[in-house]
PDB file of C-alpha atoms in Angstrom:
ATOM      1  CA  UNK A   1     -12.774  18.440   4.173  1.00  0.00           C
ATOM      2  CA  UNK A   2     -11.460  15.939   2.547  1.00  0.00           C
ATOM      3  CA  UNK A   3     -14.010  13.330   0.607  1.00  0.00           C
ATOM      4  CA  UNK A   4     -13.333  10.004  -0.951  1.00  0.00           C
ATOM      5  CA  UNK A   5     -15.632   8.420  -3.213  1.00  0.00           C
ATOM      6  CA  UNK A   6     -15.145   4.756  -3.882  1.00  0.00           C
ATOM      7  CA  UNK A   7     -16.737   3.596  -7.104  1.00  0.00           C
ATOM      8  CA  UNK A   8     -17.873   0.025  -7.817  1.00  0.00           C
ATOM      9  CA  UNK A   9     -18.144   0.529 -11.601  1.00  0.00           C
ATOM     10  CA  UNK A  10     -20.887  -1.884 -13.596  1.00  0.00           C
ATOM     11  CA  UNK A  11     -19.177  -5.021 -15.414  1.00  0.00           C
ATOM     12  CA  UNK A  12     -16.296  -4.725 -13.510  1.00  0.00           C
ATOM     13  CA  UNK A  13     -15.351  -7.221 -10.767  1.00  0.00           C
ATOM     14  CA  UNK A  14     -16.015  -5.863  -6.999  1.00  0.00           C
ATOM     15  CA  UNK A  15     -12.858  -7.358  -5.274  1.00  0.00           C
ATOM     16  CA  UNK A  16     -12.622  -6.568  -1.385  1.00  0.00           C
ATOM     17  CA  UNK A  17      -9.306  -6.247  -1.431  1.00  0.00           C
ATOM     18  CA  UNK A  18      -8.649  -3.206  -3.937  1.00  0.00           C
ATOM     19  CA  UNK A  19     -10.674  -0.405  -4.952  1.00  0.00           C
ATOM     20  CA  UNK A  20     -11.629   0.063  -8.422  1.00  0.00           C
ATOM     21  CA  UNK A  21     -12.203   3.660  -8.418  1.00  0.00           C
ATOM     22  CA  UNK A  22     -11.294   6.387  -6.004  1.00  0.00           C
ATOM     23  CA  UNK A  23     -12.746   9.665  -6.335  1.00  0.00           C
ATOM     24  CA  UNK A  24     -10.643  12.028  -4.238  1.00  0.00           C
ATOM     25  CA  UNK A  25     -10.727  15.488  -3.126  1.00  0.00           C
ATOM     26  CA  UNK A  26      -9.281  17.387  -0.785  1.00  0.00           C
ATOM     27  CA  UNK A  27      -6.622  20.685  -0.001  1.00  0.00           C
ATOM     28  CA  UNK A  28      -3.654  18.643   0.096  1.00  0.00           C
ATOM     29  CA  UNK A  29      -2.079  15.483  -2.210  1.00  0.00           C
ATOM     30  CA  UNK A  30       0.778  13.493  -0.277  1.00  0.00           C
ATOM     31  CA  UNK A  31       3.160  11.554  -2.608  1.00  0.00           C
ATOM     32  CA  UNK A  32       4.794   9.042  -0.612  1.00  0.00           C
ATOM     33  CA  UNK A  33       7.953   7.939  -1.888  1.00  0.00           C
ATOM     34  CA  UNK A  34       8.020   3.660  -1.621  1.00  0.00           C
ATOM     35  CA  UNK A  35       8.505   2.736   1.438  1.00  0.00           C
ATOM     36  CA  UNK A  36      10.614  -1.108   1.692  1.00  0.00           C
ATOM     37  CA  UNK A  37      10.916  -2.864   5.121  1.00  0.00           C
ATOM     38  CA  UNK A  38      13.962  -1.398   6.865  1.00  0.00           C
ATOM     39  CA  UNK A  39      13.799   0.745  10.678  1.00  0.00           C
ATOM     40  CA  UNK A  40      14.885   3.883  11.791  1.00  0.00           C
ATOM     41  CA  UNK A  41      18.552   2.830  11.098  1.00  0.00           C
ATOM     42  CA  UNK A  42      18.396   1.188   8.265  1.00  0.00           C
ATOM     43  CA  UNK A  43      18.186  -2.378   8.984  1.00  0.00           C
ATOM     44  CA  UNK A  44      16.396  -4.812   6.916  1.00  0.00           C
ATOM     45  CA  UNK A  45      13.514  -5.632   8.671  1.00  0.00           C
ATOM     46  CA  UNK A  46      11.692  -9.822   8.138  1.00  0.00           C
ATOM     47  CA  UNK A  47      15.165 -10.425   5.719  1.00  0.00           C
ATOM     48  CA  UNK A  48      13.551 -13.273   3.060  1.00  0.00           C
ATOM     49  CA  UNK A  49      10.135 -12.955   4.891  1.00  0.00           C
ATOM     50  CA  UNK A  50       7.300 -11.657   2.117  1.00  0.00           C
ATOM     51  CA  UNK A  51       4.745 -10.969   4.810  1.00  0.00           C
ATOM     52  CA  UNK A  52       6.967  -9.693   7.662  1.00  0.00           C
ATOM     53  CA  UNK A  53       8.630  -7.341   4.940  1.00  0.00           C
ATOM     54  CA  UNK A  54       4.529  -6.316   4.025  1.00  0.00           C
ATOM     55  CA  UNK A  55       3.785  -5.215   7.871  1.00  0.00           C
ATOM     56  CA  UNK A  56       6.865  -3.114   7.660  1.00  0.00           C
ATOM     57  CA  UNK A  57       6.667  -1.242   4.811  1.00  0.00           C
ATOM     58  CA  UNK A  58       2.761  -0.764   5.429  1.00  0.00           C
ATOM     59  CA  UNK A  59       4.387   0.672   9.306  1.00  0.00           C
ATOM     60  CA  UNK A  60       6.989   2.692   7.465  1.00  0.00           C
ATOM     61  CA  UNK A  61       4.090   4.361   5.424  1.00  0.00           C
ATOM     62  CA  UNK A  62       2.023   4.972   8.261  1.00  0.00           C
ATOM     63  CA  UNK A  63       4.681   7.286   9.724  1.00  0.00           C
ATOM     64  CA  UNK A  64       5.255   8.764   6.550  1.00  0.00           C
ATOM     65  CA  UNK A  65       1.306   9.625   6.443  1.00  0.00           C
ATOM     66  CA  UNK A  66       1.108  10.766  10.532  1.00  0.00           C
ATOM     67  CA  UNK A  67       4.219  13.071   9.797  1.00  0.00           C
ATOM     68  CA  UNK A  68       1.812  14.431   6.506  1.00  0.00           C
ATOM     69  CA  UNK A  69      -0.787  15.000   9.003  1.00  0.00           C
ATOM     70  CA  UNK A  70      -2.884  11.933   7.417  1.00  0.00           C
ATOM     71  CA  UNK A  71      -3.772   8.528   8.013  1.00  0.00           C
ATOM     72  CA  UNK A  72      -4.132   5.205   6.060  1.00  0.00           C
ATOM     73  CA  UNK A  73      -7.881   6.215   6.221  1.00  0.00           C
ATOM     74  CA  UNK A  74      -6.133   9.003   3.540  1.00  0.00           C
ATOM     75  CA  UNK A  75      -4.486   7.225   0.948  1.00  0.00           C
ATOM     76  CA  UNK A  76      -6.302   7.131  -2.287  1.00  0.00           C
ATOM     77  CA  UNK A  77      -3.968   5.096  -4.525  1.00  0.00           C
ATOM     78  CA  UNK A  78      -1.379   2.338  -3.779  1.00  0.00           C
ATOM     79  CA  UNK A  79       1.580   1.110  -6.287  1.00  0.00           C
ATOM     80  CA  UNK A  80       3.417  -2.310  -5.011  1.00  0.00           C
ATOM     81  CA  UNK A  81       6.173  -3.837  -6.721  1.00  0.00           C
ATOM     82  CA  UNK A  82       7.073  -7.263  -5.507  1.00  0.00           C
ATOM     83  CA  UNK A  83      10.300  -9.327  -6.873  1.00  0.00           C
ATOM     84  CA  UNK A  84       9.817 -12.390  -8.520  1.00  0.00           C
ATOM     85  CA  UNK A  85       5.974 -12.076  -8.429  1.00  0.00           C
ATOM     86  CA  UNK A  86       4.265 -15.377  -8.594  1.00  0.00           C
ATOM     87  CA  UNK A  87       0.189 -15.581  -7.987  1.00  0.00           C
ATOM     88  CA  UNK A  88       0.419 -17.715  -5.059  1.00  0.00           C
ATOM     89  CA  UNK A  89       2.083 -14.803  -2.940  1.00  0.00           C
ATOM     90  CA  UNK A  90      -0.659 -12.156  -3.482  1.00  0.00           C
ATOM     91  CA  UNK A  91      -2.798 -13.345  -0.191  1.00  0.00           C
ATOM     92  CA  UNK A  92       0.374 -13.194   1.645  1.00  0.00           C
ATOM     93  CA  UNK A  93       0.885  -9.506   0.615  1.00  0.00           C
ATOM     94  CA  UNK A  94      -2.970  -9.021   0.952  1.00  0.00           C
ATOM     95  CA  UNK A  95      -3.422 -10.299   4.482  1.00  0.00           C
ATOM     96  CA  UNK A  96      -0.675  -8.223   5.682  1.00  0.00           C
ATOM     97  CA  UNK A  97      -1.725  -5.068   4.316  1.00  0.00           C
ATOM     98  CA  UNK A  98      -5.040  -5.357   4.734  1.00  0.00           C
ATOM     99  CA  UNK A  99      -5.335  -5.001   8.682  1.00  0.00           C
ATOM    100  CA  UNK A 100      -4.023  -0.894   8.257  1.00  0.00           C
ATOM    101  CA  UNK A 101      -7.014  -0.533   6.317  1.00  0.00           C
ATOM    102  CA  UNK A 102      -9.395  -2.602   8.209  1.00  0.00           C
ATOM    103  CA  UNK A 103     -12.776  -0.839   8.868  1.00  0.00           C
ATOM    104  CA  UNK A 104     -12.027   0.834   5.693  1.00  0.00           C
ATOM    105  CA  UNK A 105     -12.697   1.100   1.668  1.00  0.00           C
ATOM    106  CA  UNK A 106      -9.666   0.017   0.642  1.00  0.00           C
ATOM    107  CA  UNK A 107      -7.221   2.220  -1.898  1.00  0.00           C
ATOM    108  CA  UNK A 108      -7.106   2.287  -5.585  1.00  0.00           C
ATOM    109  CA  UNK A 109      -4.322  -0.024  -6.077  1.00  0.00           C
ATOM    110  CA  UNK A 110      -2.192  -1.901  -8.695  1.00  0.00           C
ATOM    111  CA  UNK A 111       0.582  -4.753  -8.250  1.00  0.00           C
ATOM    112  CA  UNK A 112       3.733  -4.992 -10.430  1.00  0.00           C
ATOM    113  CA  UNK A 113       6.131  -7.958 -10.000  1.00  0.00           C
ATOM    114  CA  UNK A 114       9.907  -6.510 -10.758  1.00  0.00           C
ATOM    115  CA  UNK A 115      12.796  -8.835 -11.284  1.00  0.00           C
ATOM    116  CA  UNK A 116      14.267  -7.039  -8.396  1.00  0.00           C
ATOM    117  CA  UNK A 117      14.296  -3.743  -6.845  1.00  0.00           C
ATOM    118  CA  UNK A 118      17.532  -1.256  -5.630  1.00  0.00           C
ATOM    119  CA  UNK A 119      18.307  -3.215  -2.513  1.00  0.00           C
ATOM    120  CA  UNK A 120      18.501  -7.644  -2.815  1.00  0.00           C
ATOM    121  CA  UNK A 121      17.174  -7.796   1.085  1.00  0.00           C
ATOM    122  CA  UNK A 122      14.595  -5.991   0.013  1.00  0.00           C
ATOM    123  CA  UNK A 123      11.150  -8.249  -1.423  1.00  0.00           C
ATOM    124  CA  UNK A 124       8.875  -5.744  -1.679  1.00  0.00           C
ATOM    125  CA  UNK A 125       8.147  -1.543  -2.130  1.00  0.00           C
ATOM    126  CA  UNK A 126       5.071   0.393  -1.641  1.00  0.00           C
ATOM    127  CA  UNK A 127       4.599   3.552  -2.668  1.00  0.00           C
ATOM    128  CA  UNK A 128       1.057   5.794  -1.636  1.00  0.00           C
ATOM    129  CA  UNK A 129      -0.905   8.772  -2.766  1.00  0.00           C
ATOM    130  CA  UNK A 130      -2.712  10.918  -0.511  1.00  0.00           C
ATOM    131  CA  UNK A 131      -5.425  13.264   0.227  1.00  0.00           C
ATOM    132  CA  UNK A 132      -6.209  15.655   2.849  1.00  0.00           C
ATOM    133  CA  UNK A 133      -7.178  18.684   4.598  1.00  0.00           C
TER     134      UNK A 133
END
């Protein structure tokens, strides 16, 4: 059975939006490529709307996880790339993303501001690592 332990190291500020350290064990490690805000046909969802794009990205991550026999609870690390990141965007991303981790400890997380993604319409991209049995 996969196991995740979310540590709260002494001396590090506790932030409820992410875990500083996640120790994971399980039979399978799942690497999910960066997901962007497109539907099954490749059409952009939520053009110009960071919250809508974040929600679509998280839904796409969910479909990828399901295909691998996993769920959001199996994610141990996510990396988020945001075009033109400014600190005032963090609550928008956090609100949209946190709905998918409700009732569970959040994964380890890194947020990176970038000048552009692979397509000009994309505002956010999130990749994930999950551990499952």
